[in-house]
């Protein structure tokens, strides 16, 4: 038995468990270490009651980033602007909690538990959901599950233009066309049919389409520059890292550091934040996500154009049979 098959056998035996371990690490580790880390939360009301509420939240070292507001009205406005996930309001009757389940049902539940635990024994803490998740998706399950299909759609678009050997402007046009159509189809399904997102229809089309383009263009760009291996590199970055690091099912501030930050720099995380902003918060706090997605899309399309300018390898010329010369008469 030659050495080459033995090396390939060992490589397969070692490679598959390594890939499985990597996938489990990427998906399971952030979920297993979920906890608030500088989660933006408001405290509203006048001293000394508001000061006491702030001290109680600060006892959980590093869990919350406290923002102070003069009144309940100001705290509500901050929640609607996505400046904070919720707020505790000091009132003459005791603390009241303002949440936004549309910003993340997991965060709303966590705030409810934290404020209730710090309240005096037997005290009921009234809860007001300022920006509620839609009745068709109260747990945010559909929005949380929407990012992986968008990433897969982008991967499919980037792979398709590579395998079909579309180059330069043709490849860029195909990527933009796919992203636009996916945005329309996905919005029709999630908004018009299922009713799980409830923002401006065309804003949602733009958010979904831009997310697909921000995934597909870099994949195609990498493939145009380094060959088919770029598809695998794109899948590693966008799906294996980008999806579990996105924080869309919970919140970036609940993921271990620096996972939550890295996730927001990648298209799946930025796309999830943008979709949540346009679907439930009238586009508030969408600027950073739009910039991130636009940069990924622009870099990817630029790579596609640059790669397309390289001369495609010419097909091998068919071999011609040697010319036969008539035999000389002897």
PDB file of C-alpha atoms in Angstrom:
ATOM      1  CA  UNK A   1       0.000   0.000   0.000  1.00  0.00           C
ATOM      2  CA  UNK A   2       1.541   3.313  -1.085  1.00  0.00           C
ATOM      3  CA  UNK A   3       2.152   6.207   1.279  1.00  0.00           C
ATOM      4  CA  UNK A   4      -0.165   8.625  -0.561  1.00  0.00           C
ATOM      5  CA  UNK A   5      -3.452   6.802   0.249  1.00  0.00           C
ATOM      6  CA  UNK A   6      -2.323   6.454   3.872  1.00  0.00           C
ATOM      7  CA  UNK A   7      -1.753  10.198   4.130  1.00  0.00           C
ATOM      8  CA  UNK A   8      -5.137  10.928   2.593  1.00  0.00           C
ATOM      9  CA  UNK A   9      -6.816   8.501   5.013  1.00  0.00           C
ATOM     10  CA  UNK A  10      -5.188  10.185   8.014  1.00  0.00           C
ATOM     11  CA  UNK A  11      -6.101  13.610   6.643  1.00  0.00           C
ATOM     12  CA  UNK A  12      -9.796  12.669   6.333  1.00  0.00           C
ATOM     13  CA  UNK A  13      -9.885  11.068   9.795  1.00  0.00           C
ATOM     14  CA  UNK A  14      -8.397  14.189  11.376  1.00  0.00           C
ATOM     15  CA  UNK A  15     -10.115  16.801   9.212  1.00  0.00           C
ATOM     16  CA  UNK A  16     -13.741  15.832   9.815  1.00  0.00           C
ATOM     17  CA  UNK A  17     -13.563  15.912  13.652  1.00  0.00           C
ATOM     18  CA  UNK A  18     -11.664  19.203  13.428  1.00  0.00           C
ATOM     19  CA  UNK A  19     -14.395  20.746  11.278  1.00  0.00           C
ATOM     20  CA  UNK A  20     -17.093  19.425  13.639  1.00  0.00           C
ATOM     21  CA  UNK A  21     -15.266  20.893  16.637  1.00  0.00           C
ATOM     22  CA  UNK A  22     -14.957  24.235  14.857  1.00  0.00           C
ATOM     23  CA  UNK A  23     -18.656  24.324  13.977  1.00  0.00           C
ATOM     24  CA  UNK A  24     -19.688  23.386  17.520  1.00  0.00           C
ATOM     25  CA  UNK A  25     -17.378  26.048  18.930  1.00  0.00           C
ATOM     26  CA  UNK A  26     -18.768  28.734  16.617  1.00  0.00           C
ATOM     27  CA  UNK A  27     -22.426  27.938  17.323  1.00  0.00           C
ATOM     28  CA  UNK A  28     -22.447  26.527  20.866  1.00  0.00           C
ATOM     29  CA  UNK A  29     -19.863  28.604  22.708  1.00  0.00           C
ATOM     30  CA  UNK A  30     -21.562  32.026  22.281  1.00  0.00           C
ATOM     31  CA  UNK A  31     -24.927  30.548  23.298  1.00  0.00           C
ATOM     32  CA  UNK A  32     -23.446  28.807  26.349  1.00  0.00           C
ATOM     33  CA  UNK A  33     -21.772  32.025  27.562  1.00  0.00           C
ATOM     34  CA  UNK A  34     -24.756  34.315  27.058  1.00  0.00           C
ATOM     35  CA  UNK A  35     -24.964  37.095  29.667  1.00  0.00           C
ATOM     36  CA  UNK A  36     -25.365  40.895  29.659  1.00  0.00           C
ATOM     37  CA  UNK A  37     -22.162  42.809  28.986  1.00  0.00           C
ATOM     38  CA  UNK A  38     -22.528  46.608  29.021  1.00  0.00           C
ATOM     39  CA  UNK A  39     -26.142  46.235  27.919  1.00  0.00           C
ATOM     40  CA  UNK A  40     -27.533  49.777  27.407  1.00  0.00           C
ATOM     41  CA  UNK A  41     -30.322  50.352  29.955  1.00  0.00           C
ATOM     42  CA  UNK A  42     -31.992  53.568  31.068  1.00  0.00           C
ATOM     43  CA  UNK A  43     -32.853  54.810  34.543  1.00  0.00           C
ATOM     44  CA  UNK A  44     -35.450  57.573  34.726  1.00  0.00           C
ATOM     45  CA  UNK A  45     -36.811  59.697  37.524  1.00  0.00           C
ATOM     46  CA  UNK A  46     -35.552  62.071  40.153  1.00  0.00           C
ATOM     47  CA  UNK A  47     -33.049  61.442  42.905  1.00  0.00           C
ATOM     48  CA  UNK A  48     -32.777  59.785  45.356  1.00  0.00           C
ATOM     49  CA  UNK A  49     -35.083  57.011  44.093  1.00  0.00           C
ATOM     50  CA  UNK A  50     -33.476  56.900  40.641  1.00  0.00           C
ATOM     51  CA  UNK A  51     -30.004  56.879  42.214  1.00  0.00           C
ATOM     52  CA  UNK A  52     -30.952  53.831  44.243  1.00  0.00           C
ATOM     53  CA  UNK A  53     -32.216  52.033  41.133  1.00  0.00           C
ATOM     54  CA  UNK A  54     -28.954  52.826  39.356  1.00  0.00           C
ATOM     55  CA  UNK A  55     -26.873  51.462  42.238  1.00  0.00           C
ATOM     56  CA  UNK A  56     -28.892  48.245  42.234  1.00  0.00           C
ATOM     57  CA  UNK A  57     -28.217  47.713  38.534  1.00  0.00           C
ATOM     58  CA  UNK A  58     -24.541  48.587  38.931  1.00  0.00           C
ATOM     59  CA  UNK A  59     -24.151  45.855  41.531  1.00  0.00           C
ATOM     60  CA  UNK A  60     -24.020  43.428  38.607  1.00  0.00           C
ATOM     61  CA  UNK A  61     -20.525  44.500  37.663  1.00  0.00           C
ATOM     62  CA  UNK A  62     -20.150  45.123  33.928  1.00  0.00           C
ATOM     63  CA  UNK A  63     -23.623  43.860  33.069  1.00  0.00           C
ATOM     64  CA  UNK A  64     -25.329  47.163  32.289  1.00  0.00           C
ATOM     65  CA  UNK A  65     -24.389  50.471  30.714  1.00  0.00           C
ATOM     66  CA  UNK A  66     -26.577  52.970  32.534  1.00  0.00           C
ATOM     67  CA  UNK A  67     -28.142  55.972  30.781  1.00  0.00           C
ATOM     68  CA  UNK A  68     -29.946  58.537  32.957  1.00  0.00           C
ATOM     69  CA  UNK A  69     -33.145  60.303  31.838  1.00  0.00           C
ATOM     70  CA  UNK A  70     -35.168  63.020  33.466  1.00  0.00           C
ATOM     71  CA  UNK A  71     -38.567  61.456  32.905  1.00  0.00           C
ATOM     72  CA  UNK A  72     -40.452  58.430  31.702  1.00  0.00           C
ATOM     73  CA  UNK A  73     -41.206  60.250  28.445  1.00  0.00           C
ATOM     74  CA  UNK A  74     -37.499  60.720  27.747  1.00  0.00           C
ATOM     75  CA  UNK A  75     -36.829  57.065  28.545  1.00  0.00           C
ATOM     76  CA  UNK A  76     -39.580  55.939  26.165  1.00  0.00           C
ATOM     77  CA  UNK A  77     -38.100  58.095  23.407  1.00  0.00           C
ATOM     78  CA  UNK A  78     -34.668  56.561  23.987  1.00  0.00           C
ATOM     79  CA  UNK A  79     -36.127  53.056  23.676  1.00  0.00           C
ATOM     80  CA  UNK A  80     -37.931  53.977  20.456  1.00  0.00           C
ATOM     81  CA  UNK A  81     -34.656  55.405  19.093  1.00  0.00           C
ATOM     82  CA  UNK A  82     -32.827  52.171  20.009  1.00  0.00           C
ATOM     83  CA  UNK A  83     -30.468  54.055  22.326  1.00  0.00           C
ATOM     84  CA  UNK A  84     -31.325  51.613  25.142  1.00  0.00           C
ATOM     85  CA  UNK A  85     -33.034  48.231  25.315  1.00  0.00           C
ATOM     86  CA  UNK A  86     -35.253  49.202  28.229  1.00  0.00           C
ATOM     87  CA  UNK A  87     -35.518  51.495  31.233  1.00  0.00           C
ATOM     88  CA  UNK A  88     -36.400  51.423  34.918  1.00  0.00           C
ATOM     89  CA  UNK A  89     -38.526  54.355  36.037  1.00  0.00           C
ATOM     90  CA  UNK A  90     -38.632  55.529  39.644  1.00  0.00           C
ATOM     91  CA  UNK A  91     -42.222  56.420  40.617  1.00  0.00           C
ATOM     92  CA  UNK A  92     -43.894  57.233  43.963  1.00  0.00           C
ATOM     93  CA  UNK A  93     -45.396  53.710  43.879  1.00  0.00           C
ATOM     94  CA  UNK A  94     -42.070  52.008  43.209  1.00  0.00           C
ATOM     95  CA  UNK A  95     -40.049  51.001  40.150  1.00  0.00           C
ATOM     96  CA  UNK A  96     -41.677  50.445  36.783  1.00  0.00           C
ATOM     97  CA  UNK A  97     -40.012  48.697  33.886  1.00  0.00           C
ATOM     98  CA  UNK A  98     -40.149  49.759  30.232  1.00  0.00           C
ATOM     99  CA  UNK A  99     -39.051  47.136  27.704  1.00  0.00           C
ATOM    100  CA  UNK A 100     -39.008  46.636  23.932  1.00  0.00           C
ATOM    101  CA  UNK A 101     -39.610  43.026  23.009  1.00  0.00           C
ATOM    102  CA  UNK A 102     -39.174  44.012  19.350  1.00  0.00           C
ATOM    103  CA  UNK A 103     -35.522  44.791  20.155  1.00  0.00           C
ATOM    104  CA  UNK A 104     -35.098  41.264  21.478  1.00  0.00           C
ATOM    105  CA  UNK A 105     -37.466  39.172  23.582  1.00  0.00           C
ATOM    106  CA  UNK A 106     -34.505  37.577  25.363  1.00  0.00           C
ATOM    107  CA  UNK A 107     -33.299  40.987  26.518  1.00  0.00           C
ATOM    108  CA  UNK A 108     -36.783  42.019  27.646  1.00  0.00           C
ATOM    109  CA  UNK A 109     -37.075  38.858  29.741  1.00  0.00           C
ATOM    110  CA  UNK A 110     -33.602  39.363  31.206  1.00  0.00           C
ATOM    111  CA  UNK A 111     -34.414  42.934  32.248  1.00  0.00           C
ATOM    112  CA  UNK A 112     -37.681  41.803  33.796  1.00  0.00           C
ATOM    113  CA  UNK A 113     -35.874  39.193  35.878  1.00  0.00           C
ATOM    114  CA  UNK A 114     -33.101  41.591  36.930  1.00  0.00           C
ATOM    115  CA  UNK A 115     -35.448  44.383  38.037  1.00  0.00           C
ATOM    116  CA  UNK A 116     -37.846  42.015  39.785  1.00  0.00           C
ATOM    117  CA  UNK A 117     -34.966  40.389  41.685  1.00  0.00           C
ATOM    118  CA  UNK A 118     -33.718  43.768  42.931  1.00  0.00           C
ATOM    119  CA  UNK A 119     -37.180  44.990  44.014  1.00  0.00           C
ATOM    120  CA  UNK A 120     -38.295  44.585  47.632  1.00  0.00           C
ATOM    121  CA  UNK A 121     -39.761  41.179  48.447  1.00  0.00           C
ATOM    122  CA  UNK A 122     -43.406  40.898  47.503  1.00  0.00           C
ATOM    123  CA  UNK A 123     -43.305  43.996  45.285  1.00  0.00           C
ATOM    124  CA  UNK A 124     -44.865  43.616  41.835  1.00  0.00           C
ATOM    125  CA  UNK A 125     -42.996  45.553  39.152  1.00  0.00           C
ATOM    126  CA  UNK A 126     -45.331  46.853  36.409  1.00  0.00           C
ATOM    127  CA  UNK A 127     -43.961  46.202  32.916  1.00  0.00           C
ATOM    128  CA  UNK A 128     -44.809  48.189  29.785  1.00  0.00           C
ATOM    129  CA  UNK A 129     -43.731  46.924  26.379  1.00  0.00           C
ATOM    130  CA  UNK A 130     -42.976  50.203  24.593  1.00  0.00           C
ATOM    131  CA  UNK A 131     -42.136  48.619  21.227  1.00  0.00           C
ATOM    132  CA  UNK A 132     -43.777  45.218  21.194  1.00  0.00           C
ATOM    133  CA  UNK A 133     -42.857  42.366  18.898  1.00  0.00           C
ATOM    134  CA  UNK A 134     -45.574  41.630  16.323  1.00  0.00           C
ATOM    135  CA  UNK A 135     -48.388  39.333  17.406  1.00  0.00           C
ATOM    136  CA  UNK A 136     -47.496  36.943  14.591  1.00  0.00           C
ATOM    137  CA  UNK A 137     -43.981  36.486  16.021  1.00  0.00           C
ATOM    138  CA  UNK A 138     -44.035  37.405  19.732  1.00  0.00           C
ATOM    139  CA  UNK A 139     -40.793  35.546  20.513  1.00  0.00           C
ATOM    140  CA  UNK A 140     -38.894  36.952  17.545  1.00  0.00           C
ATOM    141  CA  UNK A 141     -38.266  33.454  16.248  1.00  0.00           C
ATOM    142  CA  UNK A 142     -38.841  34.231  12.574  1.00  0.00           C
ATOM    143  CA  UNK A 143     -36.645  37.308  12.517  1.00  0.00           C
ATOM    144  CA  UNK A 144     -33.939  35.390  14.373  1.00  0.00           C
ATOM    145  CA  UNK A 145     -34.119  32.557  11.868  1.00  0.00           C
ATOM    146  CA  UNK A 146     -34.131  34.842   8.815  1.00  0.00           C
ATOM    147  CA  UNK A 147     -30.435  35.704   8.749  1.00  0.00           C
ATOM    148  CA  UNK A 148     -29.150  32.223   7.874  1.00  0.00           C
ATOM    149  CA  UNK A 149     -31.360  31.960   4.741  1.00  0.00           C
ATOM    150  CA  UNK A 150     -30.156  35.411   3.663  1.00  0.00           C
ATOM    151  CA  UNK A 151     -26.544  34.336   4.131  1.00  0.00           C
ATOM    152  CA  UNK A 152     -27.217  31.152   2.165  1.00  0.00           C
ATOM    153  CA  UNK A 153     -28.864  33.176  -0.607  1.00  0.00           C
ATOM    154  CA  UNK A 154     -25.801  35.408  -0.796  1.00  0.00           C
ATOM    155  CA  UNK A 155     -23.515  32.369  -0.824  1.00  0.00           C
ATOM    156  CA  UNK A 156     -25.582  30.801  -3.605  1.00  0.00           C
ATOM    157  CA  UNK A 157     -25.429  33.984  -5.690  1.00  0.00           C
ATOM    158  CA  UNK A 158     -21.676  34.339  -5.266  1.00  0.00           C
ATOM    159  CA  UNK A 159     -21.108  30.663  -6.056  1.00  0.00           C
ATOM    160  CA  UNK A 160     -23.406  30.728  -9.080  1.00  0.00           C
ATOM    161  CA  UNK A 161     -21.709  33.628 -10.825  1.00  0.00           C
ATOM    162  CA  UNK A 162     -18.371  31.903 -10.225  1.00  0.00           C
ATOM    163  CA  UNK A 163     -19.401  28.473 -11.465  1.00  0.00           C
ATOM    164  CA  UNK A 164     -21.205  29.957 -14.475  1.00  0.00           C
ATOM    165  CA  UNK A 165     -18.022  31.910 -15.269  1.00  0.00           C
ATOM    166  CA  UNK A 166     -19.708  35.305 -15.291  1.00  0.00           C
ATOM    167  CA  UNK A 167     -17.047  37.972 -15.121  1.00  0.00           C
ATOM    168  CA  UNK A 168     -16.745  41.680 -14.512  1.00  0.00           C
ATOM    169  CA  UNK A 169     -19.864  43.702 -15.195  1.00  0.00           C
ATOM    170  CA  UNK A 170     -21.970  40.657 -15.978  1.00  0.00           C
ATOM    171  CA  UNK A 171     -21.149  39.115 -12.593  1.00  0.00           C
ATOM    172  CA  UNK A 172     -21.820  42.393 -10.758  1.00  0.00           C
ATOM    173  CA  UNK A 173     -25.163  42.842 -12.546  1.00  0.00           C
ATOM    174  CA  UNK A 174     -26.184  39.278 -11.690  1.00  0.00           C
ATOM    175  CA  UNK A 175     -25.328  39.779  -8.000  1.00  0.00           C
ATOM    176  CA  UNK A 176     -27.280  43.038  -7.787  1.00  0.00           C
ATOM    177  CA  UNK A 177     -30.260  41.531  -9.624  1.00  0.00           C
ATOM    178  CA  UNK A 178     -30.362  38.478  -7.358  1.00  0.00           C
ATOM    179  CA  UNK A 179     -30.147  40.650  -4.236  1.00  0.00           C
ATOM    180  CA  UNK A 180     -32.985  42.890  -5.411  1.00  0.00           C
ATOM    181  CA  UNK A 181     -35.276  39.973  -6.249  1.00  0.00           C
ATOM    182  CA  UNK A 182     -34.494  38.166  -2.996  1.00  0.00           C
ATOM    183  CA  UNK A 183     -35.345  41.371  -1.118  1.00  0.00           C
ATOM    184  CA  UNK A 184     -38.736  41.590  -2.839  1.00  0.00           C
ATOM    185  CA  UNK A 185     -39.561  37.897  -2.392  1.00  0.00           C
ATOM    186  CA  UNK A 186     -38.441  37.780   1.255  1.00  0.00           C
ATOM    187  CA  UNK A 187     -40.416  40.922   2.125  1.00  0.00           C
ATOM    188  CA  UNK A 188     -43.511  39.566   0.407  1.00  0.00           C
ATOM    189  CA  UNK A 189     -43.251  36.393   2.498  1.00  0.00           C
ATOM    190  CA  UNK A 190     -42.340  37.867   5.886  1.00  0.00           C
ATOM    191  CA  UNK A 191     -44.316  41.113   5.753  1.00  0.00           C
ATOM    192  CA  UNK A 192     -47.237  40.744   3.340  1.00  0.00           C
ATOM    193  CA  UNK A 193     -47.984  37.086   4.035  1.00  0.00           C
ATOM    194  CA  UNK A 194     -46.729  36.135   7.502  1.00  0.00           C
ATOM    195  CA  UNK A 195     -46.857  39.594   9.097  1.00  0.00           C
ATOM    196  CA  UNK A 196     -43.747  38.966  11.217  1.00  0.00           C
ATOM    197  CA  UNK A 197     -42.091  42.244  10.215  1.00  0.00           C
ATOM    198  CA  UNK A 198     -44.159  45.397  10.172  1.00  0.00           C
ATOM    199  CA  UNK A 199     -42.073  48.298   8.884  1.00  0.00           C
ATOM    200  CA  UNK A 200     -42.021  50.194   5.615  1.00  0.00           C
ATOM    201  CA  UNK A 201     -42.307  47.670   2.794  1.00  0.00           C
ATOM    202  CA  UNK A 202     -39.615  49.099   0.538  1.00  0.00           C
ATOM    203  CA  UNK A 203     -37.303  49.793   3.476  1.00  0.00           C
ATOM    204  CA  UNK A 204     -37.497  46.107   4.325  1.00  0.00           C
ATOM    205  CA  UNK A 205     -36.803  45.203   0.695  1.00  0.00           C
ATOM    206  CA  UNK A 206     -33.708  47.373   0.815  1.00  0.00           C
ATOM    207  CA  UNK A 207     -32.482  45.899   4.110  1.00  0.00           C
ATOM    208  CA  UNK A 208     -32.952  42.306   2.978  1.00  0.00           C
ATOM    209  CA  UNK A 209     -31.505  42.899  -0.481  1.00  0.00           C
ATOM    210  CA  UNK A 210     -28.484  44.804   0.824  1.00  0.00           C
ATOM    211  CA  UNK A 211     -27.753  41.979   3.264  1.00  0.00           C
ATOM    212  CA  UNK A 212     -27.776  39.401   0.455  1.00  0.00           C
ATOM    213  CA  UNK A 213     -25.536  41.600  -1.700  1.00  0.00           C
ATOM    214  CA  UNK A 214     -23.115  42.179   1.189  1.00  0.00           C
ATOM    215  CA  UNK A 215     -22.700  38.404   1.483  1.00  0.00           C
ATOM    216  CA  UNK A 216     -22.755  37.422  -2.197  1.00  0.00           C
ATOM    217  CA  UNK A 217     -20.464  40.122  -3.583  1.00  0.00           C
ATOM    218  CA  UNK A 218     -17.483  39.323  -1.301  1.00  0.00           C
ATOM    219  CA  UNK A 219     -17.862  35.599  -2.026  1.00  0.00           C
ATOM    220  CA  UNK A 220     -17.809  36.217  -5.773  1.00  0.00           C
ATOM    221  CA  UNK A 221     -15.017  38.754  -5.350  1.00  0.00           C
ATOM    222  CA  UNK A 222     -12.826  36.324  -3.444  1.00  0.00           C
ATOM    223  CA  UNK A 223     -13.450  33.671  -6.084  1.00  0.00           C
ATOM    224  CA  UNK A 224     -12.599  36.151  -8.855  1.00  0.00           C
ATOM    225  CA  UNK A 225      -9.287  37.000  -7.166  1.00  0.00           C
ATOM    226  CA  UNK A 226      -8.071  33.654  -5.800  1.00  0.00           C
ATOM    227  CA  UNK A 227     -10.176  31.082  -7.609  1.00  0.00           C
ATOM    228  CA  UNK A 228     -12.834  28.621  -6.402  1.00  0.00           C
ATOM    229  CA  UNK A 229     -11.169  28.464  -2.985  1.00  0.00           C
ATOM    230  CA  UNK A 230     -12.685  31.890  -2.423  1.00  0.00           C
ATOM    231  CA  UNK A 231     -16.127  30.265  -2.178  1.00  0.00           C
ATOM    232  CA  UNK A 232     -14.953  28.143   0.743  1.00  0.00           C
ATOM    233  CA  UNK A 233     -13.334  31.125   2.426  1.00  0.00           C
ATOM    234  CA  UNK A 234     -16.528  33.115   1.971  1.00  0.00           C
ATOM    235  CA  UNK A 235     -18.619  30.320   3.470  1.00  0.00           C
ATOM    236  CA  UNK A 236     -16.294  30.160   6.466  1.00  0.00           C
ATOM    237  CA  UNK A 237     -16.531  33.898   7.051  1.00  0.00           C
ATOM    238  CA  UNK A 238     -20.201  34.522   6.333  1.00  0.00           C
ATOM    239  CA  UNK A 239     -21.897  31.347   7.555  1.00  0.00           C
ATOM    240  CA  UNK A 240     -19.626  29.637  10.055  1.00  0.00           C
ATOM    241  CA  UNK A 241     -18.514  32.859  11.779  1.00  0.00           C
ATOM    242  CA  UNK A 242     -20.989  35.532  10.725  1.00  0.00           C
ATOM    243  CA  UNK A 243     -24.217  33.693  11.529  1.00  0.00           C
ATOM    244  CA  UNK A 244     -23.538  32.535  15.137  1.00  0.00           C
ATOM    245  CA  UNK A 245     -21.727  35.786  15.941  1.00  0.00           C
ATOM    246  CA  UNK A 246     -24.603  37.939  14.641  1.00  0.00           C
ATOM    247  CA  UNK A 247     -26.500  38.090  17.936  1.00  0.00           C
ATOM    248  CA  UNK A 248     -29.769  38.369  16.037  1.00  0.00           C
ATOM    249  CA  UNK A 249     -31.527  35.757  18.194  1.00  0.00           C
ATOM    250  CA  UNK A 250     -30.590  37.616  21.397  1.00  0.00           C
ATOM    251  CA  UNK A 251     -28.444  40.779  21.296  1.00  0.00           C
ATOM    252  CA  UNK A 252     -24.795  41.497  20.510  1.00  0.00           C
ATOM    253  CA  UNK A 253     -24.308  42.691  24.108  1.00  0.00           C
ATOM    254  CA  UNK A 254     -25.268  39.242  25.406  1.00  0.00           C
ATOM    255  CA  UNK A 255     -22.481  37.460  23.532  1.00  0.00           C
ATOM    256  CA  UNK A 256     -18.950  36.981  24.888  1.00  0.00           C
ATOM    257  CA  UNK A 257     -16.444  39.693  24.083  1.00  0.00           C
ATOM    258  CA  UNK A 258     -15.359  40.372  21.372  1.00  0.00           C
ATOM    259  CA  UNK A 259     -17.810  38.052  19.595  1.00  0.00           C
ATOM    260  CA  UNK A 260     -20.694  40.516  19.653  1.00  0.00           C
ATOM    261  CA  UNK A 261     -18.556  43.307  18.206  1.00  0.00           C
ATOM    262  CA  UNK A 262     -17.052  41.098  15.501  1.00  0.00           C
ATOM    263  CA  UNK A 263     -20.533  39.899  14.560  1.00  0.00           C
ATOM    264  CA  UNK A 264     -21.711  43.455  13.934  1.00  0.00           C
ATOM    265  CA  UNK A 265     -18.785  44.015  11.577  1.00  0.00           C
ATOM    266  CA  UNK A 266     -19.895  41.088   9.406  1.00  0.00           C
ATOM    267  CA  UNK A 267     -22.901  41.152   7.024  1.00  0.00           C
ATOM    268  CA  UNK A 268     -25.137  38.696   8.946  1.00  0.00           C
ATOM    269  CA  UNK A 269     -24.911  40.704  12.167  1.00  0.00           C
ATOM    270  CA  UNK A 270     -25.234  44.072  10.466  1.00  0.00           C
ATOM    271  CA  UNK A 271     -28.110  42.740   8.355  1.00  0.00           C
ATOM    272  CA  UNK A 272     -29.980  41.513  11.419  1.00  0.00           C
ATOM    273  CA  UNK A 273     -29.583  44.869  13.170  1.00  0.00           C
ATOM    274  CA  UNK A 274     -30.685  46.760  10.069  1.00  0.00           C
ATOM    275  CA  UNK A 275     -33.736  44.567   9.551  1.00  0.00           C
ATOM    276  CA  UNK A 276     -34.794  45.011  13.184  1.00  0.00           C
ATOM    277  CA  UNK A 277     -34.407  48.790  12.901  1.00  0.00           C
ATOM    278  CA  UNK A 278     -36.463  49.185   9.722  1.00  0.00           C
ATOM    279  CA  UNK A 279     -39.042  46.554  10.693  1.00  0.00           C
ATOM    280  CA  UNK A 280     -39.919  47.848  14.168  1.00  0.00           C
ATOM    281  CA  UNK A 281     -38.149  51.152  14.946  1.00  0.00           C
ATOM    282  CA  UNK A 282     -38.789  53.328  11.855  1.00  0.00           C
ATOM    283  CA  UNK A 283     -35.144  53.029  10.834  1.00  0.00           C
ATOM    284  CA  UNK A 284     -33.662  54.440  14.042  1.00  0.00           C
ATOM    285  CA  UNK A 285     -30.022  53.421  14.734  1.00  0.00           C
ATOM    286  CA  UNK A 286     -29.741  51.931  11.241  1.00  0.00           C
ATOM    287  CA  UNK A 287     -26.837  54.089  10.034  1.00  0.00           C
ATOM    288  CA  UNK A 288     -23.988  51.923  11.298  1.00  0.00           C
ATOM    289  CA  UNK A 289     -25.471  48.743   9.874  1.00  0.00           C
ATOM    290  CA  UNK A 290     -26.118  50.365   6.484  1.00  0.00           C
ATOM    291  CA  UNK A 291     -22.509  51.588   6.341  1.00  0.00           C
ATOM    292  CA  UNK A 292     -21.139  48.151   7.224  1.00  0.00           C
ATOM    293  CA  UNK A 293     -23.230  46.364   4.613  1.00  0.00           C
ATOM    294  CA  UNK A 294     -22.487  48.982   1.955  1.00  0.00           C
ATOM    295  CA  UNK A 295     -18.739  48.643   2.553  1.00  0.00           C
ATOM    296  CA  UNK A 296     -18.860  44.840   2.220  1.00  0.00           C
ATOM    297  CA  UNK A 297     -20.953  45.103  -0.945  1.00  0.00           C
ATOM    298  CA  UNK A 298     -18.683  47.765  -2.458  1.00  0.00           C
ATOM    299  CA  UNK A 299     -15.501  45.851  -1.670  1.00  0.00           C
ATOM    300  CA  UNK A 300     -16.983  42.665  -3.086  1.00  0.00           C
ATOM    301  CA  UNK A 301     -18.181  44.271  -6.317  1.00  0.00           C
ATOM    302  CA  UNK A 302     -14.826  46.006  -6.733  1.00  0.00           C
ATOM    303  CA  UNK A 303     -13.051  42.665  -6.415  1.00  0.00           C
ATOM    304  CA  UNK A 304     -15.454  41.160  -8.950  1.00  0.00           C
ATOM    305  CA  UNK A 305     -14.667  43.930 -11.461  1.00  0.00           C
ATOM    306  CA  UNK A 306     -10.901  43.707 -10.878  1.00  0.00           C
ATOM    307  CA  UNK A 307     -10.926  39.924 -11.133  1.00  0.00           C
ATOM    308  CA  UNK A 308     -12.987  40.118 -14.325  1.00  0.00           C
ATOM    309  CA  UNK A 309     -10.321  42.236 -16.017  1.00  0.00           C
ATOM    310  CA  UNK A 310      -7.853  39.425 -15.844  1.00  0.00           C
ATOM    311  CA  UNK A 311      -7.566  37.570 -19.121  1.00  0.00           C
ATOM    312  CA  UNK A 312      -9.415  34.299 -18.983  1.00  0.00           C
ATOM    313  CA  UNK A 313      -7.188  31.315 -19.807  1.00  0.00           C
ATOM    314  CA  UNK A 314      -7.470  30.454 -23.474  1.00  0.00           C
ATOM    315  CA  UNK A 315      -8.820  27.005 -24.232  1.00  0.00           C
ATOM    316  CA  UNK A 316      -6.244  24.507 -25.362  1.00  0.00           C
ATOM    317  CA  UNK A 317      -5.907  24.468 -29.132  1.00  0.00           C
ATOM    318  CA  UNK A 318      -6.962  21.150 -30.659  1.00  0.00           C
ATOM    319  CA  UNK A 319      -4.135  19.020 -31.890  1.00  0.00           C
ATOM    320  CA  UNK A 320      -3.937  18.769 -35.652  1.00  0.00           C
ATOM    321  CA  UNK A 321      -2.937  15.629 -37.378  1.00  0.00           C
ATOM    322  CA  UNK A 322       0.451  15.817 -39.116  1.00  0.00           C
ATOM    323  CA  UNK A 323       0.233  16.603 -42.768  1.00  0.00           C
ATOM    324  CA  UNK A 324       0.715  13.566 -44.906  1.00  0.00           C
ATOM    325  CA  UNK A 325       2.948  13.936 -47.874  1.00  0.00           C
ATOM    326  CA  UNK A 326       2.507  11.769 -50.893  1.00  0.00           C
ATOM    327  CA  UNK A 327       5.052   9.018 -51.107  1.00  0.00           C
ATOM    328  CA  UNK A 328       7.665   9.508 -53.739  1.00  0.00           C
ATOM    329  CA  UNK A 329       7.589   6.984 -56.520  1.00  0.00           C
ATOM    330  CA  UNK A 330      10.572   4.708 -56.334  1.00  0.00           C
TER     331      UNK A 330
END
